[in-house]
PDB file of C-alpha atoms in Angstrom:
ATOM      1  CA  UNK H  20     -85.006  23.787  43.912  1.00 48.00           C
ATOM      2  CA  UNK H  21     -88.731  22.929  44.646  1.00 50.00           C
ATOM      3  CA  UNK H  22     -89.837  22.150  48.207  1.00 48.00           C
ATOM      4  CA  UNK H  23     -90.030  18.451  47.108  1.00 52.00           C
ATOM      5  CA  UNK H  24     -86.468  18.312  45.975  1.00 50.00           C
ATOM      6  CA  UNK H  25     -85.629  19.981  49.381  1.00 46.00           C
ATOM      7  CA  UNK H  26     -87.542  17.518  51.131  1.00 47.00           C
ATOM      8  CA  UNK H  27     -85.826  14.380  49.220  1.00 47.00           C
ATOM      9  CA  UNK H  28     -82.722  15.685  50.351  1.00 52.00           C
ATOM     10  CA  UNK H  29     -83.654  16.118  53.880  1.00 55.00           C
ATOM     11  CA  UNK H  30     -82.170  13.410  56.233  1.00 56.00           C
ATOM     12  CA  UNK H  31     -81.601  12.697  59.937  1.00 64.00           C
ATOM     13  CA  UNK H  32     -78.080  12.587  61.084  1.00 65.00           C
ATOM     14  CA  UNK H  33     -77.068  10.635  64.205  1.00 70.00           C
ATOM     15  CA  UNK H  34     -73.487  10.198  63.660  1.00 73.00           C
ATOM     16  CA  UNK H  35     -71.318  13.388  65.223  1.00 74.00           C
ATOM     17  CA  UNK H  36     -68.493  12.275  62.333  1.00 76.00           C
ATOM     18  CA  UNK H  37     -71.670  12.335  59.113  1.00 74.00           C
ATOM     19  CA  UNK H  38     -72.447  15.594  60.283  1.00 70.00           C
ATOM     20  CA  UNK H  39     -69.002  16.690  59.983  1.00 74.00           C
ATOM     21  CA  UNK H  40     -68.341  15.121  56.868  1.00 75.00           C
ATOM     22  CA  UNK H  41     -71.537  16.432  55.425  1.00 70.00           C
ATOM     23  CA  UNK H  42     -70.446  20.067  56.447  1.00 68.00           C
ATOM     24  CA  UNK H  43     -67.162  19.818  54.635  1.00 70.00           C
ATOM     25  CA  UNK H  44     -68.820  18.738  51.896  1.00 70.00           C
ATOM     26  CA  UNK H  45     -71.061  22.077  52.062  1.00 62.00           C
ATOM     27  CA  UNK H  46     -68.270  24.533  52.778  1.00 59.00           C
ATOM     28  CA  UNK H  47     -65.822  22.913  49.483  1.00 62.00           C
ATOM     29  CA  UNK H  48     -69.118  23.483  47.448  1.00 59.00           C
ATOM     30  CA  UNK H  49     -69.042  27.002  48.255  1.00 54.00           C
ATOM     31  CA  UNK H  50     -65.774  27.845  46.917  1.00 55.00           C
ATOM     32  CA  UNK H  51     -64.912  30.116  49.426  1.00 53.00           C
ATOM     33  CA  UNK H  52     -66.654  32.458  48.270  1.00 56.00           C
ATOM     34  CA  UNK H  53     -68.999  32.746  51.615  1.00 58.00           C
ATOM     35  CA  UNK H  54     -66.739  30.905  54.233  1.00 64.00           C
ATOM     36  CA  UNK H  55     -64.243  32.807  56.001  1.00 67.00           C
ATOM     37  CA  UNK H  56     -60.842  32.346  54.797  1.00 72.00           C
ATOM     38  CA  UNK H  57     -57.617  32.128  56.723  1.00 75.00           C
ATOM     39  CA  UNK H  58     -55.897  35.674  56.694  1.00 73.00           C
ATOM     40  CA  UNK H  59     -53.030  36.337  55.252  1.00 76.00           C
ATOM     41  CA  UNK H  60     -50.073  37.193  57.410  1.00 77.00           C
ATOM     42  CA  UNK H  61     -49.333  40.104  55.444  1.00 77.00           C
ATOM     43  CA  UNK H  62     -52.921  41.874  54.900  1.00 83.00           C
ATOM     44  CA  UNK H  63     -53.934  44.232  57.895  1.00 89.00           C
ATOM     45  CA  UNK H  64     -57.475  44.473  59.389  1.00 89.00           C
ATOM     46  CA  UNK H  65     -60.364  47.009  59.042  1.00 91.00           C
ATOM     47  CA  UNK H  66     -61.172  47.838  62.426  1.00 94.00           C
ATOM     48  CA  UNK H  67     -64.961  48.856  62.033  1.00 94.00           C
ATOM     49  CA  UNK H  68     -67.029  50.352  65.277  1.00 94.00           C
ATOM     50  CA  UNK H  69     -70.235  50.504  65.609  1.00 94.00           C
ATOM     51  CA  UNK H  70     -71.943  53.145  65.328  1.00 93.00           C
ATOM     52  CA  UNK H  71     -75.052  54.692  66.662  1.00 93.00           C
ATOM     53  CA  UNK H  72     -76.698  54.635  62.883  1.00 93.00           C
ATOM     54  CA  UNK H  73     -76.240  50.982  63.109  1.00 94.00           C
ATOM     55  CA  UNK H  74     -78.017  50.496  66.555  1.00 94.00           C
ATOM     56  CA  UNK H  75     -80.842  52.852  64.831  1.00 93.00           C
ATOM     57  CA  UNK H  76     -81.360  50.691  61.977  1.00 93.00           C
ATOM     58  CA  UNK H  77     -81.202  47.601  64.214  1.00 93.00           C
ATOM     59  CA  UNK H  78     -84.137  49.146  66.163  1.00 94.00           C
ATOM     60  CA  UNK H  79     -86.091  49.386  62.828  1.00 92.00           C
ATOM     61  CA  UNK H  80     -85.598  45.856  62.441  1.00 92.00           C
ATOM     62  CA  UNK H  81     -86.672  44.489  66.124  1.00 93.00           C
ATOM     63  CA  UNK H  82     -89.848  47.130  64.968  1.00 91.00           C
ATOM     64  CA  UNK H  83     -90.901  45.015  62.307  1.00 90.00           C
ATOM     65  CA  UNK H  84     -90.657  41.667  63.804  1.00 90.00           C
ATOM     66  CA  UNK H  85     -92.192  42.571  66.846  1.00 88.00           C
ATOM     67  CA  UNK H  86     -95.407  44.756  65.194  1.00 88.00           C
ATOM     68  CA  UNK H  87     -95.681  43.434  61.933  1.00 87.00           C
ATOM     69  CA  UNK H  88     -98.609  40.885  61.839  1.00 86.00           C
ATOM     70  CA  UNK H  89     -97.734  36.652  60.892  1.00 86.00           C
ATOM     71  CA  UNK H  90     -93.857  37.149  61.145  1.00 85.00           C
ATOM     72  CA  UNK H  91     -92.082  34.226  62.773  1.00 84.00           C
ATOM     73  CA  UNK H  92     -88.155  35.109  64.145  1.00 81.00           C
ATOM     74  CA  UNK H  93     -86.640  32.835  61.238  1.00 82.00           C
ATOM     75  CA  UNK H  94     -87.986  35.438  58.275  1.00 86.00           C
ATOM     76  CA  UNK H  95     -85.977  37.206  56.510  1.00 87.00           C
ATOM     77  CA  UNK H  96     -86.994  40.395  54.461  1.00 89.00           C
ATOM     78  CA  UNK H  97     -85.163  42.894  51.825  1.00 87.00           C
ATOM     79  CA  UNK H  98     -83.305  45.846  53.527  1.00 87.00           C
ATOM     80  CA  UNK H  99     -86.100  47.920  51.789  1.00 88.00           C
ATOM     81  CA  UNK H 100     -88.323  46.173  53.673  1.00 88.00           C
ATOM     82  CA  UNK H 101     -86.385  46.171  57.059  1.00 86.00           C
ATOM     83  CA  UNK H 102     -85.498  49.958  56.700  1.00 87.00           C
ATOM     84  CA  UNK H 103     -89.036  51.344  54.680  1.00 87.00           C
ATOM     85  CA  UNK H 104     -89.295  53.665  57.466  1.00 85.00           C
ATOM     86  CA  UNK H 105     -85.810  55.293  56.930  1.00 86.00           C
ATOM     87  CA  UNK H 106     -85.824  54.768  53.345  1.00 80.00           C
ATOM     88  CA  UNK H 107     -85.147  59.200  52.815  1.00 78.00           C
ATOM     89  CA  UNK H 108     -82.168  59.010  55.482  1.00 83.00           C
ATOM     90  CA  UNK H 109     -79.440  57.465  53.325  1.00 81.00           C
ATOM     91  CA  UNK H 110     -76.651  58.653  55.618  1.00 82.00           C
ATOM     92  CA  UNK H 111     -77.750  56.352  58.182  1.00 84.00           C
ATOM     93  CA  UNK H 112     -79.029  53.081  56.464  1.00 86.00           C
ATOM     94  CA  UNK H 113     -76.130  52.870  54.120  1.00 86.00           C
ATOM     95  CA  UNK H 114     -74.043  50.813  57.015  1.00 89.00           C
ATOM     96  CA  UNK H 115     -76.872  48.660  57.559  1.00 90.00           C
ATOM     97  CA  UNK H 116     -75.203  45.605  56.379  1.00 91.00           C
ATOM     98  CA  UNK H 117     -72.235  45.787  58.659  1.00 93.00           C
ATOM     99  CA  UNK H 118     -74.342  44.600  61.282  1.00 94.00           C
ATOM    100  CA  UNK H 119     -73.693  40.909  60.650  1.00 93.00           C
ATOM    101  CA  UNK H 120     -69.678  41.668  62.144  1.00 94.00           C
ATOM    102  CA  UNK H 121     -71.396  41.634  65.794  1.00 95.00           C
ATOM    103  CA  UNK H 122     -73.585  38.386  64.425  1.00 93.00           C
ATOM    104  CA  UNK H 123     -76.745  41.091  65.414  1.00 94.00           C
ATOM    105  CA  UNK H 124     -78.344  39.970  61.814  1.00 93.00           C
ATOM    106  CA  UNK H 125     -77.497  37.699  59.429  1.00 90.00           C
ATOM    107  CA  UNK H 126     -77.621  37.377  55.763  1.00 89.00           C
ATOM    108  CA  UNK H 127     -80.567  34.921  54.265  1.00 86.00           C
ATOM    109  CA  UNK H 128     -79.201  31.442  52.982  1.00 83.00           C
ATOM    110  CA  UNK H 129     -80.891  30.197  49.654  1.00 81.00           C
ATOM    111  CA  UNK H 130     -79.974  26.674  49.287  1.00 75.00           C
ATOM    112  CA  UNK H 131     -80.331  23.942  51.817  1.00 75.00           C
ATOM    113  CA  UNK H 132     -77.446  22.078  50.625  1.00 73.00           C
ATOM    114  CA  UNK H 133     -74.471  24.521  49.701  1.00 72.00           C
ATOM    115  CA  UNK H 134     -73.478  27.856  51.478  1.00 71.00           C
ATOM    116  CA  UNK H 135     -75.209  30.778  49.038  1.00 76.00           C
ATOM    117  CA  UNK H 136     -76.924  33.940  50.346  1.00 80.00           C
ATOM    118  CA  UNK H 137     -79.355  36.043  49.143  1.00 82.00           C
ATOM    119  CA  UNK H 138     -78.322  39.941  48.787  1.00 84.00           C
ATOM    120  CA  UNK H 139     -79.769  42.384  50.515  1.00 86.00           C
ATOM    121  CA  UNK H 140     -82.048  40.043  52.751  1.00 90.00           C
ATOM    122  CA  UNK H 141     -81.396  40.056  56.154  1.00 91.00           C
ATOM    123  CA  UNK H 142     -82.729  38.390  59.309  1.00 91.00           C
ATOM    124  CA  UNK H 143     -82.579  39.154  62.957  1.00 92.00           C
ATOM    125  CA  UNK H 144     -80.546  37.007  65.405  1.00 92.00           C
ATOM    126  CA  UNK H 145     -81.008  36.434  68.887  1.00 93.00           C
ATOM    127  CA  UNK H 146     -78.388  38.569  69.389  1.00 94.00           C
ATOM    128  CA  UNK H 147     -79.566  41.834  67.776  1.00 93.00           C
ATOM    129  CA  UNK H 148     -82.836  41.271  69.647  1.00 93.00           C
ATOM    130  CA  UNK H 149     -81.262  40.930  73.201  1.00 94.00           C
ATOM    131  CA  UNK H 150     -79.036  43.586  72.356  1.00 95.00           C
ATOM    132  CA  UNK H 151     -82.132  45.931  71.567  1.00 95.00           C
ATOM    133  CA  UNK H 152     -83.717  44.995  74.988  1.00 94.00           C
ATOM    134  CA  UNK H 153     -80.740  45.818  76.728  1.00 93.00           C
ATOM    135  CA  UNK H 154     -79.478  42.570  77.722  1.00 94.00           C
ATOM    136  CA  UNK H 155     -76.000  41.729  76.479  1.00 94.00           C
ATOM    137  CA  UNK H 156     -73.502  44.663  75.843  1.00 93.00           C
ATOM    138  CA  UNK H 157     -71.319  44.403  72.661  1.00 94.00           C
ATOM    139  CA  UNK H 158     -67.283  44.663  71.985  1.00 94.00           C
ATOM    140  CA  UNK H 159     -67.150  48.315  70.351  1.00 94.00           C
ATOM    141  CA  UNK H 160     -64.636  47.374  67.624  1.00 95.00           C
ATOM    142  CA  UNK H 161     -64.644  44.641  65.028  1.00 94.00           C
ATOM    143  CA  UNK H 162     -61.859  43.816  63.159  1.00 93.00           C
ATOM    144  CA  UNK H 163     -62.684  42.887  59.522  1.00 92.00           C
ATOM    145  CA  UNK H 164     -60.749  41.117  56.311  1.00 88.00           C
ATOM    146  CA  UNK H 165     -62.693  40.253  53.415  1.00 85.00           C
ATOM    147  CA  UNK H 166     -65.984  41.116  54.856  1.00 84.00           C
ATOM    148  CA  UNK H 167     -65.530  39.033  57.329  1.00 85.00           C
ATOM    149  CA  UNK H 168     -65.202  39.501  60.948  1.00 87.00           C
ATOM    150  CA  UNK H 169     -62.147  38.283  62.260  1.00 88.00           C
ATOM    151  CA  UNK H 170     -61.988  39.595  66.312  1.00 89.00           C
ATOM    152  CA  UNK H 171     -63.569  41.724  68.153  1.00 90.00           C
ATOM    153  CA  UNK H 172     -61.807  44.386  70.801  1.00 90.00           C
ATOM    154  CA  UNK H 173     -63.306  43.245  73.683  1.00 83.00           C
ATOM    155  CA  UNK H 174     -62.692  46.427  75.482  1.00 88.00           C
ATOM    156  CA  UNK H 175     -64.477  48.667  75.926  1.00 89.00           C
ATOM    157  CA  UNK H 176     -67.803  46.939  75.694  1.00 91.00           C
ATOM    158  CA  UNK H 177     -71.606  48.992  74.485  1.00 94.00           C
ATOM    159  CA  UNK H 178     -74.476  48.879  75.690  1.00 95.00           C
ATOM    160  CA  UNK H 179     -77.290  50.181  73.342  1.00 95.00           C
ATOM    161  CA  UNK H 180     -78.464  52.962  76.043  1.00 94.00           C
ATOM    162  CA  UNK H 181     -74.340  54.019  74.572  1.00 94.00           C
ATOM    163  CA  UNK H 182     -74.950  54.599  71.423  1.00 94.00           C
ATOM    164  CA  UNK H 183     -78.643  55.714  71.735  1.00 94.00           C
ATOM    165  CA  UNK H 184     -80.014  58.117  74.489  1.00 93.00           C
ATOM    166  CA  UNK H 185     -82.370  55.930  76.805  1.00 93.00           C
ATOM    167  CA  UNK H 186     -85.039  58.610  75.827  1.00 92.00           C
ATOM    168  CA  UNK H 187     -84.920  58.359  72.640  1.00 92.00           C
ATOM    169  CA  UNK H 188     -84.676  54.527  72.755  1.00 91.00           C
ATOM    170  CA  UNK H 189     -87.798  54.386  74.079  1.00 92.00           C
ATOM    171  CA  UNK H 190     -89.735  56.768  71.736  1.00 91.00           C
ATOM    172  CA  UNK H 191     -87.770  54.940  68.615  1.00 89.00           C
ATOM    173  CA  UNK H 192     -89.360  51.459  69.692  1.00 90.00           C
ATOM    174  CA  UNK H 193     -92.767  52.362  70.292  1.00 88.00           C
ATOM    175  CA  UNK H 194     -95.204  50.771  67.469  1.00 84.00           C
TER     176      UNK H 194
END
């Protein structure tokens, strides 16, 4: 879709019962495929933690969208891009993408009209930044179906300085 086709299709909404009609609309198109489905009684949850790899790769990220030059917070970039700097330690990039369960990035949408992503391009949320400046602490445990996060254990609660040494925090997110 060209930026002029995007642009014919743009429109201002006003009416609280358009927009919702218009995002029904949007998630049918989808076919499921990326909205969240209702669970099955009888399937069981993944309960993922995370993990101090994670919060090391999430550093990586805040890196390059605080020190790379022209990079505005709504980019998103390849996870070879994101993680160039870690690309010989496999063991700790490879759960990268399970990030998104705590909503700390978030996968990059391709179409302006129906609910597609792009693999393997990720952005960072407000979340993942405030949670790399020590701001908000995170529910350890999220429980997943479908690669979807479904709940989070709410107790205990991390704080990055948990999963990372404040030391080494600091020397990780110098430039």
């Amino acid at each position: 879709m060209s930026k002029d086709e995007a642009k014919s299709q743009e429109a201002t909404i006003s009416d609280l019962s358009e927009l919702k009609t218009i995002q029904d609309e949007l998630i049918n198109r989808g076919d499921g495929k990326y909205v969240q489905p209702l669970k099955p009684h009888d399937e069981k949850y993944i309960k993922k933690q995370i993990s101090r790899d994670m919060a090391i790769c999430l550093v990586f990220v805040y890196k390059h969208y605080r020190y790379s030059e022209n990079i505005k917070p709504t980019d998103y970039f390849s996870k070879k891009v994101l993680l160039q700097y870690l690309k010989s330690f496999r063991n700790i990039t490879r759960n990268f993408h399970k990030l998104k369960y705590w909503d700390l990035i978030c996968p990059m949408p391709t179409s302006p009209t129906e609910i597609i992503y792009k693999r393997g391009w990720y952005g960072l949320t407000e979340n993942g930044i405030a949670f790399v400046q020590k701001e908000i602490g995170l529910p350890k445990y999220a429980f997943i179906w479908n690669d979807f996060a479904y709940e989070h254990q709410t107790n205990p609660y991390v704080m990055i300085t948990d999963l990372i040494n404040e030391d080494e925090l600091e020397e990780l997110l110098k430039p």
